[in-house]
Amino acid sequence: MVAPPSPRILPRASHSQPAAVGLASDRAAATVSSGRRRRNFVFVVNPSGSNGRTGKQWKQLLPHLRTRFADQCDICECITSAPFDAIDITREAIKDGADAVIAVGGDGTLHEVVNGFFCKGSPVRALDQGPDHSTALGLIPLGTGSDFARTFDWTDDPHQAIDRIVRGVKSKLDIGIMEGLDGNPHYFVNVADIHLSAKAGYFSSMYKRFGNLCYVFGALRAFWGHGNRDLRIKVNGGEWKTIHKVTALCIGNAKYFGGGMKITPTADPFGGDLEVVILQDFKWYDFLLKLHRLYGGTHLSVTGVTSIRVHSIEVAEKEVSADIFVQSDGEHFGFLPTKFSILPGAVDFFC
């Protein structure tokens, strides 16, 4: 039996990150020289993503990006060097009035940037831009896993991602919220999940050097000693209900997780609710036999699979053991009990 890890604690903004240093002065200088304010876009880059390929790709991409944005905005390049850096960088950039923060990397980088849009349960606001100013979110997917991008059928071509940002078309993106026992809100943009899949995600993070094979290795290790469990759920503030022999419970704001598995196939990140998919009484051989349906998103009609749409759902153990894993966007969150809910149209998103 592997000892459960400690719950993840997100740091507060340190106010010492170099993310937005100089934005205000750069903006003033640009306004004086051109007569109109140039926009400021902050690119948050995880250079270690995809075993270092993200950093190499970014260096090759940067000249093209500067050319494309030359007439539109000033570019601030921020390189992360440690976990949670992107959260602090994003918060500082928004406070300093950035017009957009672009996540450059995989789902983990996007996850941190999204969390940087909030602090202590409230949206982060620019300090000197007035109440109507807002910062948009963008994505250039370059990491090991870009499951969020799959929901939009986006290719892996970063030039197409730049084209989307240059076009400037934005939609109001829903953001998921999750709260543990401490009541502190944490945010997700893609899929949150519980039990076997969350345990597999936790272990897969140890095998990132193997690329997408990390998900296979994580799943194999998670199956060792796994047992289906009875859980209690409360949907939209209603009555508690027991769900027996739960293998995994997934809460989708978007459709894909685990390196391309279409687990919540009807989720819509602009739809104002969450899709919850529950797998019950699955054995290891069920995954082998039905894996093609899970990846293809055709599993909702399979015996033992239930799908519901919710605005909020609370999940707890029937018999408390504090060892049922919870993750969000592929990042370990902690353990049950956890409440999940939706913030409709919370962030402007380049799409």
Coordinates of C-alpha atoms in Angstrom, one line a residue:
M1 CA 0.0 0.0 0.0
V2 CA 1.4 3.4 -1.0
A3 CA 1.0 6.1 1.7
P4 CA -1.3 8.9 0.5
P5 CA 0.5 12.2 -0.2
S6 CA -0.2 15.3 1.7
P7 CA -2.9 17.6 0.4
R8 CA -1.6 20.2 -2.0
I9 CA -1.5 23.7 -0.6
L10 CA -1.6 26.5 -3.2
P11 CA 0.6 29.5 -2.2
R12 CA -0.5 33.1 -2.1
A13 CA 1.0 35.5 -4.5
S14 CA 4.5 36.5 -3.4
H15 CA 4.5 39.9 -5.0
S16 CA 8.1 39.3 -5.8
Q17 CA 7.7 37.7 -9.2
P18 CA 9.0 39.6 -12.2
A19 CA 5.9 38.9 -14.3
A20 CA 4.5 42.3 -14.8
V21 CA 7.4 44.5 -13.8
G22 CA 7.5 47.4 -16.1
L23 CA 4.1 47.0 -17.7
A24 CA 2.8 50.2 -16.3
S25 CA 5.8 52.3 -17.4
D26 CA 5.9 50.5 -20.8
R27 CA 2.2 51.3 -21.3
A28 CA 2.7 55.0 -20.5
A29 CA 5.7 55.3 -22.9
A30 CA 3.7 53.6 -25.7
T31 CA 0.8 55.9 -25.2
V32 CA 3.0 59.0 -25.4
S33 CA 4.8 57.8 -28.5
S34 CA 1.8 56.5 -30.4
G35 CA -1.1 58.6 -29.1
R36 CA -3.0 55.4 -28.2
R37 CA -2.4 52.7 -25.7
R38 CA -0.7 49.6 -26.9
R39 CA -2.0 46.4 -25.4
N40 CA 0.3 44.3 -23.1
F41 CA 0.3 40.5 -23.5
V42 CA 2.1 38.3 -20.9
F43 CA 3.2 34.9 -22.1
V44 CA 3.7 32.4 -19.2
V45 CA 6.1 29.7 -20.4
N46 CA 6.9 26.4 -18.7
P47 CA 10.2 25.5 -20.3
S48 CA 10.4 22.1 -18.7
G49 CA 7.1 20.9 -20.2
S50 CA 7.3 17.8 -22.5
N51 CA 10.7 16.9 -21.2
G52 CA 12.1 20.3 -22.1
R53 CA 10.7 20.4 -25.6
T54 CA 8.4 23.2 -24.7
G55 CA 11.3 25.5 -23.9
K56 CA 13.0 24.6 -27.2
Q57 CA 9.8 25.1 -29.2
W58 CA 9.2 28.4 -27.5
K59 CA 12.6 29.8 -28.4
Q60 CA 11.9 28.8 -32.1
L61 CA 8.5 30.3 -31.9
L62 CA 9.3 33.6 -30.3
P63 CA 10.6 35.5 -33.4
H64 CA 7.5 34.6 -35.3
L65 CA 5.3 35.6 -32.4
R66 CA 7.0 39.0 -32.1
T67 CA 6.5 39.6 -35.8
R68 CA 2.8 38.7 -35.7
F69 CA 2.2 41.0 -32.7
A70 CA 4.5 43.8 -33.7
D71 CA 1.7 46.2 -34.7
Q72 CA -0.8 45.1 -32.0
C73 CA 0.8 44.8 -28.6
D74 CA 3.9 44.6 -26.4
I75 CA 5.0 41.1 -25.4
C76 CA 6.2 40.2 -21.9
E77 CA 7.9 36.8 -21.7
C78 CA 7.8 35.1 -18.3
I79 CA 9.6 31.8 -17.7
T80 CA 8.5 29.6 -14.8
S81 CA 11.2 27.9 -12.8
A82 CA 9.3 26.1 -10.1
P83 CA 5.8 24.7 -9.3
F84 CA 3.1 27.4 -8.7
D85 CA 5.2 30.1 -10.4
A86 CA 2.6 30.6 -13.1
I87 CA -0.1 31.4 -10.4
D88 CA 2.0 34.2 -8.9
I89 CA 3.1 35.5 -12.3
T90 CA -0.5 35.6 -13.6
R91 CA -1.8 37.4 -10.5
E92 CA 0.9 40.1 -10.7
A93 CA 0.3 40.5 -14.4
I94 CA -3.4 41.1 -14.0
K95 CA -2.9 43.5 -11.1
D96 CA -0.5 45.5 -13.3
G97 CA -3.1 45.8 -16.0
A98 CA -2.1 43.1 -18.6
D99 CA -4.6 42.8 -21.4
A100 CA -4.0 39.1 -21.8
V101 CA -2.2 36.3 -20.1
I102 CA -1.2 33.4 -22.4
A103 CA -0.4 30.0 -21.0
V104 CA 2.4 28.4 -23.0
G105 CA 2.8 24.7 -22.1
G106 CA 0.5 21.8 -21.2
D107 CA -2.6 21.4 -19.1
G108 CA -0.6 21.9 -15.9
T109 CA 0.6 25.3 -17.0
L110 CA -2.9 26.3 -18.0
H111 CA -4.2 25.0 -14.7
E112 CA -1.9 27.3 -12.8
V113 CA -2.6 30.3 -15.0
V114 CA -6.3 29.9 -14.5
N115 CA -5.8 29.7 -10.7
G116 CA -3.8 32.9 -11.0
F117 CA -7.0 34.7 -12.2
F118 CA -8.4 34.3 -8.7
C119 CA -7.2 35.0 -5.2
K120 CA -8.9 34.2 -1.9
G121 CA -12.1 33.3 -3.7
S122 CA -12.4 36.5 -5.8
P123 CA -11.3 37.5 -9.3
V124 CA -8.0 39.4 -9.4
R125 CA -8.4 42.9 -10.7
A126 CA -6.1 45.5 -12.2
L127 CA -5.0 48.1 -9.7
D128 CA -5.1 51.2 -11.9
Q129 CA -7.3 50.4 -15.0
G130 CA -10.8 50.9 -13.6
P131 CA -13.7 48.5 -13.1
D132 CA -14.3 47.8 -16.9
H133 CA -10.8 46.5 -17.6
S134 CA -10.5 42.7 -17.9
T135 CA -7.6 40.4 -18.7
A136 CA -8.2 37.7 -21.3
L137 CA -6.9 34.1 -21.1
G138 CA -5.1 32.5 -24.0
L139 CA -3.4 29.1 -24.7
I140 CA -0.5 28.0 -26.8
P141 CA -0.5 24.2 -26.1
L142 CA 3.1 22.9 -26.2
G143 CA 3.2 20.4 -23.3
T144 CA 3.0 16.7 -22.6
G145 CA -0.7 16.7 -22.4
S146 CA -3.0 19.3 -24.1
D147 CA -6.3 17.6 -23.3
F148 CA -8.1 20.9 -22.9
A149 CA -7.2 21.9 -26.5
R150 CA -8.7 18.7 -27.8
T151 CA -12.2 19.8 -26.8
F152 CA -11.9 22.5 -29.5
D153 CA -10.3 20.1 -32.0
W154 CA -7.2 22.3 -32.1
T155 CA -4.1 20.9 -33.7
D156 CA -0.7 20.9 -32.1
D157 CA 0.5 23.6 -34.4
P158 CA 1.5 26.6 -32.3
H159 CA 1.3 28.9 -35.3
Q160 CA -2.5 28.3 -35.4
A161 CA -2.7 29.1 -31.7
I162 CA -1.0 32.4 -32.4
D163 CA -3.4 33.1 -35.2
R164 CA -6.3 32.6 -32.9
I165 CA -4.9 35.1 -30.4
V166 CA -4.1 37.6 -33.2
R167 CA -7.7 37.4 -34.5
G168 CA -8.8 38.3 -31.0
V169 CA -12.1 36.4 -31.0
K170 CA -13.1 35.7 -27.4
S171 CA -15.8 33.8 -25.6
K172 CA -16.8 33.7 -21.9
L173 CA -15.2 30.6 -20.5
D174 CA -16.7 28.7 -17.6
I175 CA -14.4 27.9 -14.7
G176 CA -14.9 25.0 -12.2
I177 CA -14.5 25.5 -8.5
M178 CA -13.6 22.8 -5.9
E179 CA -13.4 23.1 -2.1
G180 CA -12.0 20.7 0.4
L181 CA -12.5 20.6 4.1
D182 CA -10.6 23.9 4.6
G183 CA -13.1 25.7 2.4
N184 CA -10.5 27.4 0.3
P185 CA -11.5 27.5 -3.3
H186 CA -9.4 26.0 -6.0
Y187 CA -10.1 26.3 -9.7
F188 CA -10.1 24.0 -12.7
V189 CA -10.8 24.5 -16.4
N190 CA -10.8 21.0 -17.8
V191 CA -11.7 17.9 -15.8
A192 CA -11.6 17.1 -12.1
D193 CA -11.8 13.4 -11.0
I194 CA -12.0 11.1 -8.0
H195 CA -10.7 7.7 -7.0
L196 CA -9.0 5.4 -9.6
S197 CA -8.4 8.0 -12.3
A198 CA -7.2 10.5 -9.8
K199 CA -4.8 8.0 -8.3
A200 CA -3.6 7.1 -11.8
G201 CA -3.0 10.8 -12.5
Y202 CA -1.0 11.2 -9.3
F203 CA 1.3 8.3 -10.2
S204 CA 1.5 9.3 -13.9
S205 CA 3.2 12.5 -12.9
M206 CA 6.1 10.4 -11.7
Y207 CA 6.6 9.1 -15.3
K208 CA 6.4 12.3 -17.3
R209 CA 9.8 11.5 -18.9
F210 CA 8.0 8.8 -20.9
G211 CA 5.6 11.3 -22.6
N212 CA 2.0 10.1 -23.0
L213 CA 3.1 6.6 -21.9
C214 CA 3.1 8.1 -18.4
Y215 CA -0.7 7.7 -18.3
V216 CA -0.4 4.0 -19.0
F217 CA 2.3 3.5 -16.3
G218 CA 0.2 5.6 -13.9
A219 CA -2.9 3.5 -14.5
L220 CA -1.1 0.2 -14.0
R221 CA 0.3 1.4 -10.7
A222 CA -3.1 2.7 -9.6
F223 CA -4.8 -0.6 -10.2
W224 CA -2.4 -2.3 -7.8
G225 CA -4.5 -2.7 -4.6
H226 CA -7.4 -0.7 -6.0
G227 CA -10.9 -1.4 -4.7
N228 CA -14.2 0.1 -5.8
R229 CA -15.8 2.2 -3.0
D230 CA -19.3 3.4 -1.9
L231 CA -19.5 7.2 -2.2
R232 CA -22.1 9.7 -1.2
I233 CA -23.1 12.6 -3.5
K234 CA -25.3 15.7 -3.1
V235 CA -26.4 17.3 -6.4
N236 CA -27.3 20.9 -6.7
G237 CA -27.8 21.2 -2.9
G238 CA -30.3 18.4 -2.7
E239 CA -30.4 15.3 -0.6
W240 CA -27.4 13.0 0.0
K241 CA -27.5 9.8 -2.2
T242 CA -25.2 6.7 -2.0
I243 CA -23.5 5.5 -5.1
H244 CA -22.2 1.9 -4.8
K245 CA -18.9 0.4 -6.0
V246 CA -17.6 3.6 -7.6
T247 CA -14.5 3.1 -9.7
A248 CA -14.1 6.7 -10.8
L249 CA -16.2 9.9 -10.7
C250 CA -15.2 12.6 -13.3
I251 CA -16.5 16.2 -13.3
G252 CA -16.0 17.8 -16.7
N253 CA -16.0 21.4 -17.7
A254 CA -14.4 20.2 -20.9
K255 CA -14.2 16.7 -22.6
Y256 CA -10.8 15.1 -22.4
F257 CA -8.3 13.9 -19.8
G258 CA -5.5 11.3 -19.4
G259 CA -3.9 11.9 -22.8
G260 CA -6.9 11.9 -25.0
M261 CA -9.6 9.9 -23.2
K262 CA -13.0 11.6 -24.0
I263 CA -14.3 10.9 -20.5
T264 CA -17.0 13.6 -20.3
P265 CA -18.1 13.7 -24.0
T266 CA -21.0 16.1 -23.7
A267 CA -19.3 18.7 -21.5
D268 CA -19.3 22.3 -22.9
P269 CA -16.9 24.9 -21.3
F270 CA -19.2 27.6 -22.4
G271 CA -22.5 25.8 -21.4
G272 CA -22.8 27.0 -17.8
D273 CA -22.8 23.6 -16.1
L274 CA -20.7 20.5 -15.5
E275 CA -21.0 17.0 -16.8
V276 CA -20.5 14.3 -14.2
V277 CA -19.6 10.8 -15.4
I278 CA -19.6 7.9 -12.8
L279 CA -18.0 4.5 -13.5
Q280 CA -19.3 1.8 -11.2
D281 CA -18.0 -1.7 -10.5
F282 CA -15.3 -1.7 -13.2
K283 CA -12.7 -4.4 -13.1
W284 CA -9.3 -4.2 -14.6
Y285 CA -10.4 -6.2 -17.6
D286 CA -13.4 -3.9 -18.2
F287 CA -10.9 -1.1 -18.9
L288 CA -9.1 -3.3 -21.4
L289 CA -12.4 -4.3 -23.2
K290 CA -13.9 -0.8 -23.1
L291 CA -10.9 1.4 -23.5
H292 CA -11.7 2.2 -27.1
R293 CA -15.1 3.4 -26.0
L294 CA -13.6 5.6 -23.3
Y295 CA -11.2 7.2 -25.7
G296 CA -13.9 7.6 -28.4
G297 CA -16.4 9.1 -26.0
T298 CA -19.0 6.4 -26.7
H299 CA -19.1 4.9 -23.2
L300 CA -22.2 6.6 -21.8
S301 CA -24.4 3.7 -23.0
V302 CA -22.1 1.1 -21.3
T303 CA -23.4 -0.8 -18.3
G304 CA -22.1 0.7 -15.1
V305 CA -21.7 4.2 -16.6
T306 CA -23.9 7.1 -15.6
S307 CA -23.9 10.7 -16.8
I308 CA -25.6 13.7 -15.2
R309 CA -25.4 17.5 -15.6
V310 CA -25.0 19.6 -12.5
H311 CA -24.3 23.1 -11.3
S312 CA -22.8 21.7 -8.1
I313 CA -22.0 18.3 -6.6
E314 CA -20.6 17.4 -3.3
V315 CA -18.8 14.0 -3.0
A316 CA -17.9 12.2 0.3
E317 CA -17.0 8.7 1.4
K318 CA -19.7 6.6 2.9
E319 CA -17.1 5.2 5.3
V320 CA -14.4 7.7 6.1
S321 CA -10.8 6.6 5.4
A322 CA -9.4 9.8 3.9
D323 CA -7.5 7.9 1.2
I324 CA -9.7 8.5 -1.9
F325 CA -7.7 10.7 -4.3
V326 CA -9.0 13.9 -5.9
Q327 CA -7.3 15.7 -8.8
S328 CA -8.1 18.6 -11.2
D329 CA -6.6 19.2 -14.6
G330 CA -4.2 16.3 -14.0
E331 CA -2.8 18.0 -10.8
H332 CA -3.2 16.3 -7.4
F333 CA -5.6 18.2 -5.2
G334 CA -6.1 16.1 -2.1
F335 CA -8.7 13.7 -0.8
L336 CA -12.5 13.5 -0.2
P337 CA -14.8 15.2 0.8
T338 CA -14.8 17.8 -1.9
K339 CA -17.5 20.1 -3.4
F340 CA -17.4 21.0 -7.1
S341 CA -19.4 23.9 -8.7
I342 CA -19.3 26.1 -11.8
L343 CA -18.5 29.8 -12.4
P344 CA -20.3 30.5 -15.7
G345 CA -18.6 32.8 -18.1
A346 CA -15.9 33.7 -15.6
V347 CA -13.0 34.5 -18.0
D348 CA -12.6 35.9 -21.5
F349 CA -10.9 33.2 -23.6
F350 CA -9.2 33.5 -27.0
C351 CA -10.9 30.8 -29.1

